[in-house]
Amino acid sequence: MLGLGLFSALLMFVDHATGWLDESRSTITTAISPVVVIADLPNRSARGITELLSSRESLRRKISSLENELILLRVKTEQMAALTGENNRLRDLLGSAAKLQDNVLVAELIGVNPNPQKQEVIVDKGRRHGVFVGQPVLDALGLLGQVVGVSQFNSRVLLISDQAHSVPVQVLRSNLRLIAQGTGIDQQLELLHVNSTADIEVGDQLLSSGLGNRFPVGYPVGIVDQITYEPGKPFAVVKAIPSARLDRSRHVLLVFSESRASPIVDDVDPETANLSSRSGTGDGSSG
Amino acid sequence: MEAVAENKLGAVVMIWVTFIIGMVLAVVPLPDFIPGELGYLRPDWVAMVLVYWIIALPHRVGILSAWVAGIVVDVLLGSLLGQHALAYVVIAYVAMNLYQRMRMFSVWQQALIVFAMLGLNQLINSWIDNIAGVSDWSLWYLLPALSGAFLWPWAFLILRGLRRRMGIS
């Protein structure tokens, strides 16, 4: 008993201080992935039953509204393509590198961390699909988090609202650079070290600033919700609401930025797998 | 099925099947309509299964099984490798020392002792979480022990029924 106890303590220390155990952890995760799949069955079958029971009429309505949305998104995409081209020409004139489109891979949520103090989810794409540790994760509305562990078939995503997570952000209106830290509460971020005199207002949009080379530039992170100035304190307390639906998104996007490897795609044409066109098809594959 | 469980291998397989069911219950996501705060009430099913098997078959399930189950749970929950393993080894040790007494108790008396064991389990886990800086201590950590102790009689009866029907020994 003492031996195993000491061995566990040693393992924990090694795991906390180094990355030597990541390989064995991912092997065990792969071996026990059936447990995660079984645990997801009730939810999955509940969704299936809801789909079975929904009437023809409502399905038809859903399809037509989705088709309308698709057309709108297509138009926007075409505009985007023109804008991107123009942007790159302008960057060319300025002598800076052209900005490439980020490739994304659509993944589905298959589990959440049962500990309510940890904001973590499990998604159904893993190393086999090219997912890597540190990869940024988005949903349709904004930045969701980053990958902290991968196994063969699934990976673990730390949400931006976790206490242990921070994102470098930028205020869209004033270009003020800040750090947004999770609070452990679902729909809340806290901005660190905001000067009392800083140019920030309630309702300001926060974008990822791309500093630190972890997250891509320019994705929405949150909206400033509340600013409290405390007399005598050098920093204001600023809270923000995340843009991504952290507790509701079923489909998430794993981003492959320009500098990183591209996704290993087995069923998707890589030409079409850029962000603007894939985000539309993501919802369609839910059935 | 009885013939399957007659031999040692069958018994070991059935025991691990119950452990895996406990693990599934430990990670099954709550449906959307249930508020996330109820997650604080989720008992540590694997620890309860472990305590049952140690009371019932101490020659089959012991400290080593506890450690292996703990490592698997660590991987499932993404906690530090060895965290649940250590906690399970400790409660397995306590249960190994108490199993003869616990067999004499009624289920509700057992539930009281199970509460102490599960509380110890939660305490060890939260200590490690604290040291590693993962989360802050709060009394909420003891809620799973409370709900686990409350559900113990049913868990006990189900597992005993299974053991008798399958003839696991």
Coordinates of C-alpha atoms in Angstrom, one line a residue:
Chain A
M1 CA 0.0 0.0 0.0
L2 CA 2.8 2.4 0.9
G3 CA 4.7 1.4 -2.2
L4 CA 1.7 2.1 -4.5
G5 CA 1.0 5.3 -2.6
L6 CA 4.5 6.6 -3.0
F7 CA 4.5 5.5 -6.7
S8 CA 1.3 7.5 -7.2
A9 CA 2.8 10.6 -5.6
L10 CA 5.9 10.2 -7.8
L11 CA 3.7 9.8 -10.9
M12 CA 1.7 13.0 -10.0
F13 CA 4.9 15.0 -9.5
V14 CA 6.3 13.8 -12.8
D15 CA 3.0 14.5 -14.6
H16 CA 2.7 18.0 -13.1
A17 CA 6.3 19.0 -13.7
T18 CA 7.1 17.4 -17.0
G19 CA 5.4 16.1 -20.2
W20 CA 7.0 12.6 -20.0
L21 CA 3.7 10.9 -19.3
D22 CA 1.7 12.5 -22.1
E23 CA 2.4 9.6 -24.4
S24 CA 1.2 6.9 -21.9
R25 CA -1.8 9.0 -21.0
S26 CA -2.9 9.3 -24.6
T27 CA -2.4 5.5 -25.1
I28 CA -4.6 4.7 -22.1
T29 CA -7.2 7.3 -23.4
T30 CA -7.3 5.5 -26.7
A31 CA -7.8 2.2 -25.0
I32 CA -10.7 3.4 -22.9
S33 CA -12.4 5.6 -25.5
P34 CA -15.3 3.1 -25.6
V35 CA -16.2 4.4 -22.1
V36 CA -16.6 7.9 -23.4
V37 CA -18.6 6.7 -26.4
I38 CA -21.0 4.7 -24.1
A39 CA -21.4 7.6 -21.8
D40 CA -22.5 9.8 -24.7
L41 CA -25.1 7.2 -25.9
P42 CA -28.0 8.5 -23.8
N43 CA -27.7 12.0 -25.2
R44 CA -27.1 10.8 -28.7
S45 CA -30.1 8.5 -28.7
A46 CA -32.2 11.3 -27.1
R47 CA -31.3 13.5 -30.1
G48 CA -32.0 10.7 -32.5
I49 CA -35.5 10.1 -31.0
T50 CA -36.2 13.8 -31.1
E51 CA -35.3 13.7 -34.8
L52 CA -37.5 10.7 -35.4
L53 CA -40.5 12.2 -33.7
S54 CA -40.2 15.6 -35.3
S55 CA -42.8 16.0 -38.0
R56 CA -42.3 16.2 -41.8
E57 CA -43.6 19.7 -41.7
S58 CA -41.2 21.0 -39.2
L59 CA -38.3 19.2 -40.9
R60 CA -39.3 20.8 -44.2
R61 CA -39.4 24.2 -42.5
K62 CA -36.0 23.6 -41.0
I63 CA -34.5 22.6 -44.3
S64 CA -35.9 25.7 -46.1
S65 CA -34.6 28.0 -43.4
L66 CA -31.2 26.4 -43.6
E67 CA -31.2 26.7 -47.3
N68 CA -32.0 30.4 -47.0
E69 CA -29.2 30.8 -44.5
L70 CA -26.8 28.9 -46.8
I71 CA -27.5 31.3 -49.6
L72 CA -26.9 34.3 -47.4
L73 CA -23.7 32.8 -46.2
R74 CA -22.6 32.0 -49.7
V75 CA -23.1 35.7 -50.7
K76 CA -21.1 36.7 -47.7
T77 CA -18.4 34.3 -48.6
E78 CA -18.1 35.7 -52.1
Q79 CA -17.8 39.2 -50.6
M80 CA -15.2 37.8 -48.2
A81 CA -13.1 36.4 -51.1
A82 CA -13.1 39.7 -52.8
L83 CA -12.2 41.5 -49.6
T84 CA -9.4 39.0 -48.8
G85 CA -8.0 39.5 -52.3
E86 CA -8.1 43.2 -51.9
N87 CA -6.6 43.0 -48.4
N88 CA -3.7 40.9 -49.6
R89 CA -3.0 43.3 -52.5
L90 CA -2.9 46.2 -50.1
R91 CA -0.6 44.2 -47.8
D92 CA 1.5 43.5 -50.8
L93 CA 1.8 47.2 -51.3
L94 CA 2.8 47.7 -47.7
G95 CA 5.4 44.9 -48.1
S96 CA 3.9 42.6 -45.4
A97 CA 3.1 38.9 -45.8
A98 CA -0.2 37.9 -47.3
K99 CA -2.7 36.6 -44.8
L100 CA -3.9 33.1 -45.6
Q101 CA -7.2 31.6 -44.8
D102 CA -7.2 29.4 -41.7
N103 CA -8.2 25.8 -42.4
V104 CA -10.7 24.2 -40.0
L105 CA -11.9 20.8 -39.1
V106 CA -15.4 20.3 -37.7
A107 CA -15.7 18.2 -34.6
E108 CA -18.6 17.1 -32.4
L109 CA -18.8 17.3 -28.6
I110 CA -19.0 13.9 -27.0
G111 CA -18.4 14.6 -23.4
V112 CA -17.8 17.1 -20.7
N113 CA -15.7 17.0 -17.6
P114 CA -18.0 16.0 -14.8
N115 CA -16.2 18.2 -12.3
P116 CA -18.2 21.5 -12.3
Q117 CA -15.1 23.3 -11.2
K118 CA -13.3 22.4 -14.4
Q119 CA -14.4 23.9 -17.7
E120 CA -13.3 21.1 -20.1
V121 CA -15.0 19.2 -22.9
I122 CA -14.1 16.2 -25.0
V123 CA -14.5 16.2 -28.8
D124 CA -14.6 13.4 -31.3
K125 CA -11.5 14.2 -33.4
G126 CA -8.0 13.1 -32.3
R127 CA -4.5 12.6 -33.5
R128 CA -5.7 10.5 -36.4
H129 CA -7.3 13.6 -37.8
G130 CA -4.2 15.7 -37.2
V131 CA -5.3 17.4 -34.0
F132 CA -2.4 18.6 -31.8
V133 CA -2.0 20.0 -28.3
G134 CA -2.3 23.7 -28.1
Q135 CA -4.6 23.9 -31.1
P136 CA -7.2 26.7 -31.0
V137 CA -10.9 25.7 -31.0
L138 CA -13.8 27.9 -32.2
D139 CA -17.5 27.6 -32.4
A140 CA -19.7 29.5 -34.9
L141 CA -19.7 32.6 -32.7
G142 CA -16.2 32.9 -31.3
L143 CA -13.2 31.5 -29.6
L144 CA -14.0 28.5 -27.4
G145 CA -10.7 27.2 -26.0
Q146 CA -7.7 25.1 -26.9
V147 CA -6.8 21.5 -27.1
V148 CA -4.9 20.3 -24.0
G149 CA -4.7 16.5 -24.6
V150 CA -5.1 14.3 -27.7
S151 CA -5.5 10.6 -28.1
Q152 CA -6.1 8.6 -31.3
F153 CA -9.8 9.2 -31.6
N154 CA -10.7 12.1 -29.4
S155 CA -9.2 15.1 -27.7
R156 CA -9.7 17.2 -24.6
V157 CA -10.5 20.9 -24.9
L158 CA -9.9 23.5 -22.1
L159 CA -12.5 26.2 -22.4
I160 CA -11.6 29.9 -22.2
S161 CA -13.7 30.2 -19.1
D162 CA -11.6 27.8 -17.0
Q163 CA -9.8 29.3 -14.1
A164 CA -6.4 28.1 -15.5
H165 CA -6.9 29.6 -18.9
S166 CA -6.0 33.1 -20.3
V167 CA -6.3 34.5 -23.8
P168 CA -4.5 37.6 -25.1
V169 CA -7.2 39.9 -26.4
Q170 CA -7.5 43.3 -28.1
V171 CA -10.4 45.8 -27.8
L172 CA -11.8 46.3 -31.3
R173 CA -12.6 50.0 -30.8
S174 CA -9.4 51.2 -29.2
N175 CA -6.9 48.5 -30.0
L176 CA -6.1 48.2 -26.3
R177 CA -4.2 44.9 -25.6
L178 CA -5.3 42.9 -22.5
I179 CA -5.4 39.5 -21.1
A180 CA -8.8 37.7 -20.6
Q181 CA -8.7 35.1 -17.8
G182 CA -11.4 32.5 -17.2
T183 CA -13.2 32.6 -13.8
G184 CA -14.5 29.0 -13.6
I185 CA -18.0 30.3 -14.1
D186 CA -19.7 29.4 -17.4
Q187 CA -20.4 32.7 -18.9
Q188 CA -17.8 35.0 -17.5
L189 CA -14.3 36.2 -18.3
E190 CA -12.2 38.6 -16.3
L191 CA -9.8 41.2 -17.9
L192 CA -6.6 41.4 -15.9
H193 CA -4.7 44.6 -15.1
V194 CA -7.0 47.1 -16.7
N195 CA -5.8 50.6 -15.8
S196 CA -8.5 52.8 -14.3
T197 CA -7.8 55.3 -17.0
A198 CA -7.8 52.8 -19.9
D199 CA -10.0 53.4 -22.8
I200 CA -12.6 50.6 -22.4
E201 CA -16.4 50.8 -22.2
V202 CA -19.2 48.4 -21.5
G203 CA -20.2 46.8 -24.8
D204 CA -16.7 46.8 -26.3
Q205 CA -16.0 43.8 -28.5
L206 CA -12.9 41.8 -27.6
L207 CA -11.0 40.0 -30.4
S208 CA -8.1 37.6 -30.0
S209 CA -4.9 39.6 -30.5
G210 CA -2.7 36.7 -31.7
L211 CA 0.1 37.6 -29.3
G212 CA 1.8 34.6 -27.9
N213 CA 1.3 32.7 -31.2
R214 CA -1.3 30.4 -29.7
F215 CA -4.5 31.8 -31.0
P216 CA -5.1 33.2 -34.5
V217 CA -5.7 36.9 -34.8
G218 CA -9.1 38.5 -35.0
Y219 CA -11.6 36.0 -33.7
P220 CA -14.3 37.3 -31.3
V221 CA -13.6 36.4 -27.7
G222 CA -16.2 38.3 -25.7
I223 CA -18.1 41.5 -25.0
V224 CA -17.3 43.7 -22.0
D225 CA -20.2 43.4 -19.6
Q226 CA -19.3 45.3 -16.5
I227 CA -16.6 47.7 -15.3
T228 CA -16.2 48.5 -11.7
Y229 CA -13.7 51.3 -10.6
E230 CA -12.6 50.8 -7.1
P231 CA -11.2 54.0 -5.5
G232 CA -7.7 53.6 -4.3
K233 CA -7.0 50.6 -6.5
P234 CA -4.7 50.9 -9.5
F235 CA -6.8 48.5 -11.7
A236 CA -10.4 48.4 -12.6
V237 CA -12.4 45.1 -12.3
V238 CA -13.7 44.3 -15.8
K239 CA -15.9 41.4 -16.6
A240 CA -16.7 40.1 -20.1
I241 CA -19.2 37.6 -21.5
P242 CA -17.7 35.1 -23.9
S243 CA -19.0 35.2 -27.5
A244 CA -18.9 31.5 -28.0
R245 CA -21.7 29.5 -26.5
L246 CA -19.4 27.6 -24.1
D247 CA -22.1 25.4 -22.6
R248 CA -24.3 25.0 -25.6
S249 CA -22.2 24.3 -28.7
R250 CA -22.3 20.8 -30.0
H251 CA -20.2 21.5 -33.1
V252 CA -16.8 23.1 -32.7
L253 CA -14.1 24.0 -35.2
L254 CA -10.5 23.0 -34.8
V255 CA -8.3 25.6 -36.4
F256 CA -5.2 24.9 -38.4
S257 CA -3.4 28.2 -38.8
E258 CA -1.1 29.1 -41.7
S259 CA 2.1 28.2 -39.8
R260 CA 0.9 24.9 -38.5
A261 CA 0.2 21.6 -40.1
S262 CA -3.0 21.3 -42.1
P263 CA -5.8 18.8 -41.2
I264 CA -5.6 15.2 -42.2
V265 CA -8.9 15.1 -44.0
D266 CA -10.3 11.8 -45.1
D267 CA -13.8 12.7 -46.3
V268 CA -13.5 16.4 -47.1
D269 CA -12.0 18.1 -50.1
P270 CA -9.2 20.2 -48.6
E271 CA -9.8 22.9 -51.2
T272 CA -13.2 23.6 -49.7
A273 CA -12.2 23.1 -46.1
N274 CA -11.6 26.8 -45.4
L275 CA -13.4 28.5 -42.6
S276 CA -16.1 30.4 -44.5
S277 CA -17.4 27.5 -46.5
R278 CA -17.1 24.8 -43.9
S279 CA -18.9 26.6 -41.1
G280 CA -22.1 26.3 -43.2
T281 CA -21.8 22.6 -43.7
G282 CA -21.0 21.9 -40.1
D283 CA -24.6 22.2 -38.9
G284 CA -25.8 20.1 -41.8
S285 CA -23.8 17.1 -40.8
S286 CA -25.5 16.8 -37.4
G287 CA -28.2 14.3 -38.5
Chain B
M1 CA -24.2 -17.1 -17.4
E2 CA -23.5 -18.9 -14.2
A3 CA -21.1 -21.2 -15.9
V4 CA -19.1 -18.2 -17.1
A5 CA -18.6 -16.8 -13.7
E6 CA -17.8 -20.2 -12.1
N7 CA -14.1 -19.9 -12.8
K8 CA -11.7 -17.2 -11.7
L9 CA -11.5 -15.5 -15.1
G10 CA -15.2 -15.0 -15.3
A11 CA -15.3 -13.5 -11.9
V12 CA -12.6 -11.0 -12.7
V13 CA -14.2 -10.1 -15.9
M14 CA -17.6 -9.5 -14.2
I15 CA -15.9 -7.4 -11.5
W16 CA -14.2 -5.2 -14.1
V17 CA -17.5 -4.8 -16.0
T18 CA -19.0 -3.2 -12.9
F19 CA -16.0 -1.0 -12.6
I20 CA -16.4 0.1 -16.2
I21 CA -20.1 0.8 -15.6
G22 CA -19.0 3.0 -12.7
M23 CA -16.6 4.8 -15.0
V24 CA -19.3 5.4 -17.6
L25 CA -21.6 6.9 -14.8
A26 CA -18.7 9.0 -13.7
V27 CA -18.3 10.7 -17.1
V28 CA -21.9 10.6 -18.6
P29 CA -22.8 14.2 -19.5
L30 CA -25.9 15.7 -17.9
P31 CA -28.6 16.5 -20.3
D32 CA -29.0 20.2 -21.2
F33 CA -32.2 20.7 -19.2
I34 CA -30.5 19.9 -15.9
P35 CA -28.6 22.8 -14.4
G36 CA -24.8 22.3 -14.4
E37 CA -24.6 22.9 -10.7
L38 CA -26.2 19.5 -10.0
G39 CA -22.9 18.1 -11.1
Y40 CA -21.7 18.8 -7.6
L41 CA -23.9 16.0 -6.4
R42 CA -22.5 13.3 -8.7
P43 CA -21.1 10.6 -6.4
D44 CA -17.8 8.8 -7.1
W45 CA -19.3 5.6 -8.5
V46 CA -16.0 3.9 -9.0
A47 CA -15.1 4.4 -5.4
M48 CA -18.4 2.9 -4.3
V49 CA -18.0 -0.1 -6.6
L50 CA -14.5 -0.5 -5.2
V51 CA -15.7 -0.5 -1.6
Y52 CA -18.4 -3.0 -2.3
W53 CA -16.0 -5.5 -3.9
I54 CA -13.5 -5.2 -1.1
I55 CA -16.2 -5.9 1.4
A56 CA -17.6 -8.8 -0.6
L57 CA -14.5 -10.4 -2.1
P58 CA -11.3 -9.1 -0.4
H59 CA -9.3 -11.9 -2.0
R60 CA -10.2 -10.8 -5.5
V61 CA -10.2 -7.0 -5.3
G62 CA -7.5 -5.3 -3.3
I63 CA -5.1 -2.4 -3.3
L64 CA -3.6 -3.2 -6.7
S65 CA -7.1 -3.2 -8.4
A66 CA -7.8 0.1 -6.6
W67 CA -4.7 1.6 -8.1
V68 CA -5.4 0.4 -11.6
A69 CA -9.0 1.7 -11.5
G70 CA -7.7 5.0 -10.1
I71 CA -5.2 5.4 -13.0
V72 CA -8.0 4.8 -15.5
V73 CA -10.2 7.3 -13.8
D74 CA -7.4 9.8 -13.8
V75 CA -7.1 9.5 -17.6
L76 CA -10.9 9.7 -18.0
L77 CA -11.2 12.9 -16.0
G78 CA -8.0 14.4 -17.1
S79 CA -6.7 14.9 -13.6
L80 CA -3.1 14.4 -12.6
L81 CA -1.9 10.8 -13.3
G82 CA -2.0 9.1 -9.9
Q83 CA -4.4 11.4 -8.1
H84 CA -7.4 9.2 -8.0
A85 CA -5.1 6.2 -7.8
L86 CA -3.7 7.5 -4.5
A87 CA -7.1 8.2 -3.1
Y88 CA -8.5 4.8 -4.1
V89 CA -5.5 3.0 -2.7
V90 CA -6.1 4.8 0.7
I91 CA -9.8 3.9 0.8
A92 CA -9.0 0.4 -0.3
Y93 CA -6.6 0.1 2.6
V94 CA -9.2 1.4 5.0
A95 CA -11.8 -1.0 3.6
M96 CA -9.5 -4.0 3.7
N97 CA -9.1 -3.3 7.5
L98 CA -12.8 -2.9 8.1
Y99 CA -14.5 -5.4 5.8
Q100 CA -15.2 -8.0 8.5
R101 CA -16.9 -5.5 10.7
M102 CA -18.8 -3.9 7.8
R103 CA -20.3 -7.3 6.8
M104 CA -22.0 -7.4 10.2
F105 CA -23.6 -3.9 9.8
S106 CA -27.0 -3.0 8.3
V107 CA -26.8 -1.2 5.0
W108 CA -27.5 2.2 6.7
Q109 CA -24.7 1.7 9.2
Q110 CA -22.5 0.7 6.3
A111 CA -23.6 3.9 4.5
L112 CA -22.2 5.9 7.5
I113 CA -18.8 4.3 7.1
V114 CA -18.9 4.7 3.3
F115 CA -19.6 8.4 3.9
A116 CA -16.4 8.6 5.8
M117 CA -14.5 6.7 3.1
L118 CA -15.9 8.8 0.3
G119 CA -15.2 11.9 2.3
L120 CA -11.6 10.9 2.7
N121 CA -11.5 10.2 -1.1
Q122 CA -12.8 13.7 -1.8
L123 CA -10.5 15.3 0.7
I124 CA -7.4 13.7 -0.9
N125 CA -8.5 14.7 -4.4
S126 CA -9.1 18.3 -3.4
W127 CA -5.8 18.5 -1.5
I128 CA -4.0 17.4 -4.7
D129 CA -6.1 19.8 -6.8
N130 CA -5.2 22.6 -4.4
I131 CA -1.5 21.8 -4.5
A132 CA -1.5 21.6 -8.3
G133 CA -3.4 24.8 -8.4
V134 CA -6.3 23.4 -10.4
S135 CA -9.2 24.6 -8.3
D136 CA -9.9 26.1 -4.9
W137 CA -11.1 24.2 -1.8
S138 CA -14.7 24.5 -0.8
L139 CA -17.1 22.5 1.3
W140 CA -18.9 21.6 -1.9
Y141 CA -16.3 18.9 -2.3
L142 CA -18.0 16.9 0.4
L143 CA -21.4 16.8 -1.4
P144 CA -20.5 13.8 -3.6
A145 CA -19.6 11.9 -0.5
L146 CA -23.0 12.7 1.0
S147 CA -24.9 11.7 -2.1
G148 CA -22.8 8.6 -2.4
A149 CA -23.5 7.5 1.1
F150 CA -27.2 8.2 0.5
L151 CA -27.2 6.0 -2.6
W152 CA -25.0 3.3 -1.0
P153 CA -27.9 1.0 0.1
W154 CA -29.2 0.7 -3.5
A155 CA -25.7 0.3 -5.0
F156 CA -25.0 -2.4 -2.4
L157 CA -28.2 -4.3 -3.1
I158 CA -27.7 -4.1 -6.9
L159 CA -24.1 -5.2 -6.7
R160 CA -25.0 -8.0 -4.2
G161 CA -27.8 -9.2 -6.4
L162 CA -25.4 -9.3 -9.4
R163 CA -22.8 -11.1 -7.4
R164 CA -25.3 -13.8 -6.3
R165 CA -27.0 -14.2 -9.6
M166 CA -23.7 -14.5 -11.5
G167 CA -22.1 -16.6 -8.7
I168 CA -19.0 -14.5 -8.5
S169 CA -16.7 -15.6 -5.8

